[in-house]
Amino acid sequence: LRNAAVGGNQREKDRERAQKKLANAKKPKESATTLQKRKEADAEALRQKQKKKEEEKGAAAGSSSGK
């Protein structure tokens, strides 16, 4: 009787885990066109970030060399 009380919620945890897994499996996969668009958007964002960093680096170098 004591052992049953100790591990009694394992079945419930397994059931919850299985439900989460099924919910994730039902989500539609990303289509190739959507994936490509997302990759392009990410690449553009990265380019903008690098450009901004370069500009800040150039501005910092320009202001420090004037001293």
PDB file of N, CA and C in Angstrom:
ATOM      1  N   LEU A   1       0.839  -1.199   0.000  1.00  0.00           N
ATOM      2  CA  LEU A   1       0.000   0.000   0.000  1.00  0.00           C
ATOM      3  C   LEU A   1       0.880   1.257   0.000  1.00  0.00           C
ATOM      4  N   ARG A   2       1.945   1.215   0.724  1.00  0.00           N
ATOM      5  CA  ARG A   2       2.826   2.371   0.825  1.00  0.00           C
ATOM      6  C   ARG A   2       3.495   2.679  -0.518  1.00  0.00           C
ATOM      7  N   ASN A   3       3.924   1.678  -1.267  1.00  0.00           N
ATOM      8  CA  ASN A   3       4.585   1.891  -2.557  1.00  0.00           C
ATOM      9  C   ASN A   3       3.652   2.539  -3.573  1.00  0.00           C
ATOM     10  N   ALA A   4       2.401   2.180  -3.545  1.00  0.00           N
ATOM     11  CA  ALA A   4       1.430   2.746  -4.480  1.00  0.00           C
ATOM     12  C   ALA A   4       1.262   4.243  -4.224  1.00  0.00           C
ATOM     13  N   ALA A   5       1.299   4.646  -2.973  1.00  0.00           N
ATOM     14  CA  ALA A   5       1.116   6.061  -2.642  1.00  0.00           C
ATOM     15  C   ALA A   5       2.335   6.881  -3.035  1.00  0.00           C
ATOM     16  N   VAL A   6       3.506   6.296  -2.978  1.00  0.00           N
ATOM     17  CA  VAL A   6       4.738   7.023  -3.285  1.00  0.00           C
ATOM     18  C   VAL A   6       4.827   7.366  -4.770  1.00  0.00           C
ATOM     19  N   GLY A   7       4.582   6.408  -5.647  1.00  0.00           N
ATOM     20  CA  GLY A   7       4.738   6.643  -7.082  1.00  0.00           C
ATOM     21  C   GLY A   7       3.429   6.774  -7.816  1.00  0.00           C
ATOM     22  N   GLY A   8       2.401   7.237  -7.171  1.00  0.00           N
ATOM     23  CA  GLY A   8       1.067   7.266  -7.748  1.00  0.00           C
ATOM     24  C   GLY A   8       0.857   8.272  -8.855  1.00  0.00           C
ATOM     25  N   ASN A   9       1.639   9.343  -8.910  1.00  0.00           N
ATOM     26  CA  ASN A   9       1.384  10.361  -9.914  1.00  0.00           C
ATOM     27  C   ASN A   9       2.187  10.157 -11.198  1.00  0.00           C
ATOM     28  N   GLN A  10       2.956   9.103 -11.268  1.00  0.00           N
ATOM     29  CA  GLN A  10       3.775   8.862 -12.464  1.00  0.00           C
ATOM     30  C   GLN A  10       2.895   8.674 -13.703  1.00  0.00           C
ATOM     31  N   ARG A  11       1.806   7.979 -13.552  1.00  0.00           N
ATOM     32  CA  ARG A  11       0.891   7.751 -14.678  1.00  0.00           C
ATOM     33  C   ARG A  11       0.337   9.081 -15.174  1.00  0.00           C
ATOM     34  N   GLU A  12      -0.021   9.958 -14.232  1.00  0.00           N
ATOM     35  CA  GLU A  12      -0.554  11.273 -14.613  1.00  0.00           C
ATOM     36  C   GLU A  12       0.504  12.098 -15.343  1.00  0.00           C
ATOM     37  N   LYS A  13       1.727  12.059 -14.843  1.00  0.00           N
ATOM     38  CA  LYS A  13       2.812  12.798 -15.503  1.00  0.00           C
ATOM     39  C   LYS A  13       3.042  12.272 -16.913  1.00  0.00           C
ATOM     40  N   ASP A  14       3.049  10.958 -17.067  1.00  0.00           N
ATOM     41  CA  ASP A  14       3.246  10.362 -18.387  1.00  0.00           C
ATOM     42  C   ASP A  14       2.111  10.746 -19.334  1.00  0.00           C
ATOM     43  N   ARG A  15       0.915  10.777 -18.824  1.00  0.00           N
ATOM     44  CA  ARG A  15      -0.247  11.159 -19.642  1.00  0.00           C
ATOM     45  C   ARG A  15      -0.117  12.616 -20.098  1.00  0.00           C
ATOM     46  N   GLU A  16       0.282  13.506 -19.184  1.00  0.00           N
ATOM     47  CA  GLU A  16       0.476  14.914 -19.543  1.00  0.00           C
ATOM     48  C   GLU A  16       1.569  15.064 -20.599  1.00  0.00           C
ATOM     49  N   ARG A  17       2.655  14.338 -20.410  1.00  0.00           N
ATOM     50  CA  ARG A  17       3.772  14.398 -21.353  1.00  0.00           C
ATOM     51  C   ARG A  17       3.327  13.919 -22.735  1.00  0.00           C
ATOM     52  N   ALA A  18       2.546  12.857 -22.770  1.00  0.00           N
ATOM     53  CA  ALA A  18       2.056  12.320 -24.037  1.00  0.00           C
ATOM     54  C   ALA A  18       1.116  13.309 -24.716  1.00  0.00           C
ATOM     55  N   GLN A  19       0.281  13.998 -23.945  1.00  0.00           N
ATOM     56  CA  GLN A  19      -0.628  14.982 -24.524  1.00  0.00           C
ATOM     57  C   GLN A  19       0.138  16.152 -25.125  1.00  0.00           C
ATOM     58  N   LYS A  20       1.180  16.606 -24.447  1.00  0.00           N
ATOM     59  CA  LYS A  20       2.001  17.695 -24.972  1.00  0.00           C
ATOM     60  C   LYS A  20       2.669  17.270 -26.278  1.00  0.00           C
ATOM     61  N   LYS A  21       3.153  16.042 -26.299  1.00  0.00           N
ATOM     62  CA  LYS A  21       3.818  15.523 -27.490  1.00  0.00           C
ATOM     63  C   LYS A  21       2.851  15.471 -28.667  1.00  0.00           C
ATOM     64  N   LEU A  22       1.628  15.009 -28.426  1.00  0.00           N
ATOM     65  CA  LEU A  22       0.608  14.956 -29.480  1.00  0.00           C
ATOM     66  C   LEU A  22       0.239  16.352 -29.960  1.00  0.00           C
ATOM     67  N   ALA A  23       0.142  17.306 -29.039  1.00  0.00           N
ATOM     68  CA  ALA A  23      -0.215  18.677 -29.407  1.00  0.00           C
ATOM     69  C   ALA A  23       0.865  19.266 -30.313  1.00  0.00           C
ATOM     70  N   ASN A  24       2.128  18.985 -30.003  1.00  0.00           N
ATOM     71  CA  ASN A  24       3.217  19.492 -30.834  1.00  0.00           C
ATOM     72  C   ASN A  24       3.238  18.809 -32.197  1.00  0.00           C
ATOM     73  N   ALA A  25       2.868  17.554 -32.230  1.00  0.00           N
ATOM     74  CA  ALA A  25       2.875  16.811 -33.492  1.00  0.00           C
ATOM     75  C   ALA A  25       1.784  17.304 -34.434  1.00  0.00           C
ATOM     76  N   LYS A  26       0.689  17.823 -33.891  1.00  0.00           N
ATOM     77  CA  LYS A  26      -0.431  18.279 -34.710  1.00  0.00           C
ATOM     78  C   LYS A  26      -0.173  19.638 -35.354  1.00  0.00           C
ATOM     79  N   LYS A  27       0.820  20.377 -34.861  1.00  0.00           N
ATOM     80  CA  LYS A  27       1.116  21.685 -35.435  1.00  0.00           C
ATOM     81  C   LYS A  27       1.603  21.498 -36.867  1.00  0.00           C
ATOM     82  N   PRO A  28       1.136  22.335 -37.777  1.00  0.00           N
ATOM     83  CA  PRO A  28       1.568  22.185 -39.171  1.00  0.00           C
ATOM     84  C   PRO A  28       3.049  22.521 -39.332  1.00  0.00           C
ATOM     85  N   LYS A  29       3.681  21.774 -40.183  1.00  0.00           N
ATOM     86  CA  LYS A  29       5.096  22.028 -40.472  1.00  0.00           C
ATOM     87  C   LYS A  29       5.204  23.296 -41.302  1.00  0.00           C
ATOM     88  N   GLU A  30       6.348  23.927 -41.221  1.00  0.00           N
ATOM     89  CA  GLU A  30       6.577  25.153 -41.971  1.00  0.00           C
ATOM     90  C   GLU A  30       6.804  24.797 -43.436  1.00  0.00           C
ATOM     91  N   SER A  31       6.105  25.489 -44.324  1.00  0.00           N
ATOM     92  CA  SER A  31       6.259  25.193 -45.747  1.00  0.00           C
ATOM     93  C   SER A  31       7.601  25.709 -46.240  1.00  0.00           C
ATOM     94  N   ALA A  32       8.028  25.229 -47.382  1.00  0.00           N
ATOM     95  CA  ALA A  32       9.325  25.615 -47.942  1.00  0.00           C
ATOM     96  C   ALA A  32       9.372  27.109 -48.248  1.00  0.00           C
ATOM     97  N   THR A  33       8.260  27.655 -48.777  1.00  0.00           N
ATOM     98  CA  THR A  33       8.253  29.083 -49.101  1.00  0.00           C
ATOM     99  C   THR A  33       8.304  29.932 -47.838  1.00  0.00           C
ATOM    100  N   THR A  34       7.581  29.522 -46.809  1.00  0.00           N
ATOM    101  CA  THR A  34       7.598  30.262 -45.555  1.00  0.00           C
ATOM    102  C   THR A  34       8.978  30.186 -44.927  1.00  0.00           C
ATOM    103  N   LEU A  35       9.579  29.028 -44.983  1.00  0.00           N
ATOM    104  CA  LEU A  35      10.912  28.847 -44.437  1.00  0.00           C
ATOM    105  C   LEU A  35      11.911  29.738 -45.166  1.00  0.00           C
ATOM    106  N   GLN A  36      11.821  29.775 -46.486  1.00  0.00           N
ATOM    107  CA  GLN A  36      12.719  30.609 -47.277  1.00  0.00           C
ATOM    108  C   GLN A  36      12.537  32.088 -46.938  1.00  0.00           C
ATOM    109  N   LYS A  37      11.290  32.519 -46.810  1.00  0.00           N
ATOM    110  CA  LYS A  37      11.013  33.919 -46.472  1.00  0.00           C
ATOM    111  C   LYS A  37      11.583  34.262 -45.099  1.00  0.00           C
ATOM    112  N   ARG A  38      11.427  33.342 -44.156  1.00  0.00           N
ATOM    113  CA  ARG A  38      11.939  33.586 -42.812  1.00  0.00           C
ATOM    114  C   ARG A  38      13.459  33.673 -42.820  1.00  0.00           C
ATOM    115  N   LYS A  39      14.093  32.781 -43.591  1.00  0.00           N
ATOM    116  CA  LYS A  39      15.551  32.817 -43.692  1.00  0.00           C
ATOM    117  C   LYS A  39      16.028  34.130 -44.299  1.00  0.00           C
ATOM    118  N   GLU A  40      15.329  34.591 -45.339  1.00  0.00           N
ATOM    119  CA  GLU A  40      15.706  35.857 -45.967  1.00  0.00           C
ATOM    120  C   GLU A  40      15.531  37.023 -45.000  1.00  0.00           C
ATOM    121  N   ALA A  41      14.441  37.019 -44.250  1.00  0.00           N
ATOM    122  CA  ALA A  41      14.197  38.082 -43.275  1.00  0.00           C
ATOM    123  C   ALA A  41      15.260  38.065 -42.177  1.00  0.00           C
ATOM    124  N   ASP A  42      15.629  36.872 -41.728  1.00  0.00           N
ATOM    125  CA  ASP A  42      16.671  36.752 -40.707  1.00  0.00           C
ATOM    126  C   ASP A  42      18.007  37.249 -41.240  1.00  0.00           C
ATOM    127  N   ALA A  43      18.312  36.900 -42.473  1.00  0.00           N
ATOM    128  CA  ALA A  43      19.569  37.333 -43.077  1.00  0.00           C
ATOM    129  C   ALA A  43      19.601  38.857 -43.215  1.00  0.00           C
ATOM    130  N   GLU A  44      18.492  39.441 -43.616  1.00  0.00           N
ATOM    131  CA  GLU A  44      18.419  40.895 -43.762  1.00  0.00           C
ATOM    132  C   GLU A  44      18.591  41.574 -42.402  1.00  0.00           C
ATOM    133  N   ALA A  45      17.964  41.021 -41.391  1.00  0.00           N
ATOM    134  CA  ALA A  45      18.092  41.577 -40.039  1.00  0.00           C
ATOM    135  C   ALA A  45      19.541  41.508 -39.572  1.00  0.00           C
ATOM    136  N   LEU A  46      20.209  40.414 -39.879  1.00  0.00           N
ATOM    137  CA  LEU A  46      21.607  40.255 -39.503  1.00  0.00           C
ATOM    138  C   LEU A  46      22.477  41.266 -40.240  1.00  0.00           C
ATOM    139  N   ARG A  47      22.200  41.480 -41.532  1.00  0.00           N
ATOM    140  CA  ARG A  47      22.962  42.476 -42.300  1.00  0.00           C
ATOM    141  C   ARG A  47      22.791  43.870 -41.704  1.00  0.00           C
ATOM    142  N   GLN A  48      21.568  44.206 -41.343  1.00  0.00           N
ATOM    143  CA  GLN A  48      21.298  45.522 -40.750  1.00  0.00           C
ATOM    144  C   GLN A  48      22.044  45.671 -39.420  1.00  0.00           C
ATOM    145  N   LYS A  49      22.050  44.610 -38.641  1.00  0.00           N
ATOM    146  CA  LYS A  49      22.727  44.636 -37.349  1.00  0.00           C
ATOM    147  C   LYS A  49      24.232  44.829 -37.538  1.00  0.00           C
ATOM    148  N   GLN A  50      24.814  44.112 -38.510  1.00  0.00           N
ATOM    149  CA  GLN A  50      26.237  44.241 -38.778  1.00  0.00           C
ATOM    150  C   GLN A  50      26.568  45.636 -39.291  1.00  0.00           C
ATOM    151  N   LYS A  51      25.713  46.177 -40.148  1.00  0.00           N
ATOM    152  CA  LYS A  51      25.930  47.512 -40.686  1.00  0.00           C
ATOM    153  C   LYS A  51      25.937  48.542 -39.563  1.00  0.00           C
ATOM    154  N   LYS A  52      24.979  48.418 -38.663  1.00  0.00           N
ATOM    155  CA  LYS A  52      24.884  49.338 -37.534  1.00  0.00           C
ATOM    156  C   LYS A  52      26.123  49.234 -36.653  1.00  0.00           C
ATOM    157  N   LYS A  53      26.580  48.018 -36.426  1.00  0.00           N
ATOM    158  CA  LYS A  53      27.762  47.803 -35.595  1.00  0.00           C
ATOM    159  C   LYS A  53      28.994  48.423 -36.239  1.00  0.00           C
ATOM    160  N   GLU A  54      29.124  48.260 -37.560  1.00  0.00           N
ATOM    161  CA  GLU A  54      30.251  48.849 -38.279  1.00  0.00           C
ATOM    162  C   GLU A  54      30.219  50.376 -38.201  1.00  0.00           C
ATOM    163  N   GLU A  55      29.012  50.947 -38.335  1.00  0.00           N
ATOM    164  CA  GLU A  55      28.880  52.398 -38.249  1.00  0.00           C
ATOM    165  C   GLU A  55      29.271  52.900 -36.866  1.00  0.00           C
ATOM    166  N   GLU A  56      28.831  52.190 -35.832  1.00  0.00           N
ATOM    167  CA  GLU A  56      29.182  52.574 -34.473  1.00  0.00           C
ATOM    168  C   GLU A  56      30.680  52.437 -34.248  1.00  0.00           C
ATOM    169  N   LYS A  57      31.253  51.398 -34.792  1.00  0.00           N
ATOM    170  CA  LYS A  57      32.694  51.173 -34.668  1.00  0.00           C
ATOM    171  C   LYS A  57      33.465  52.288 -35.368  1.00  0.00           C
ATOM    172  N   GLY A  58      33.001  52.664 -36.570  1.00  0.00           N
ATOM    173  CA  GLY A  58      33.636  53.754 -37.306  1.00  0.00           C
ATOM    174  C   GLY A  58      33.489  55.075 -36.600  1.00  0.00           C
ATOM    175  N   ALA A  59      32.345  55.345 -36.024  1.00  0.00           N
ATOM    176  CA  ALA A  59      32.112  56.601 -35.307  1.00  0.00           C
ATOM    177  C   ALA A  59      32.978  56.656 -34.054  1.00  0.00           C
ATOM    178  N   ALA A  60      33.114  55.547 -33.368  1.00  0.00           N
ATOM    179  CA  ALA A  60      33.922  55.494 -32.164  1.00  0.00           C
ATOM    180  C   ALA A  60      35.403  55.692 -32.512  1.00  0.00           C
ATOM    181  N   ALA A  61      35.839  55.091 -33.601  1.00  0.00           N
ATOM    182  CA  ALA A  61      37.236  55.224 -34.033  1.00  0.00           C
ATOM    183  C   ALA A  61      37.512  56.648 -34.485  1.00  0.00           C
ATOM    184  N   GLY A  62      36.566  57.249 -35.153  1.00  0.00           N
ATOM    185  CA  GLY A  62      36.733  58.623 -35.632  1.00  0.00           C
ATOM    186  C   GLY A  62      36.778  59.634 -34.504  1.00  0.00           C
ATOM    187  N   SER A  63      35.968  59.448 -33.483  1.00  0.00           N
ATOM    188  CA  SER A  63      35.936  60.396 -32.378  1.00  0.00           C
ATOM    189  C   SER A  63      37.142  60.250 -31.472  1.00  0.00           C
ATOM    190  N   SER A  64      37.663  59.034 -31.310  1.00  0.00           N
ATOM    191  CA  SER A  64      38.812  58.826 -30.423  1.00  0.00           C
ATOM    192  C   SER A  64      40.118  59.263 -31.080  1.00  0.00           C
ATOM    193  N   SER A  65      40.196  59.213 -32.407  1.00  0.00           N
ATOM    194  CA  SER A  65      41.435  59.605 -33.081  1.00  0.00           C
ATOM    195  C   SER A  65      41.573  61.125 -33.136  1.00  0.00           C
ATOM    196  N   GLY A  66      40.502  61.860 -32.923  1.00  0.00           N
ATOM    197  CA  GLY A  66      40.542  63.314 -32.936  1.00  0.00           C
ATOM    198  C   GLY A  66      41.074  63.906 -31.659  1.00  0.00           C
ATOM    199  N   LYS A  67      41.230  63.117 -30.618  1.00  0.00           N
ATOM    200  CA  LYS A  67      41.683  63.636 -29.323  1.00  0.00           C
ATOM    201  C   LYS A  67      43.160  63.814 -29.269  1.00  0.00           C
TER     202      LYS A  67
END
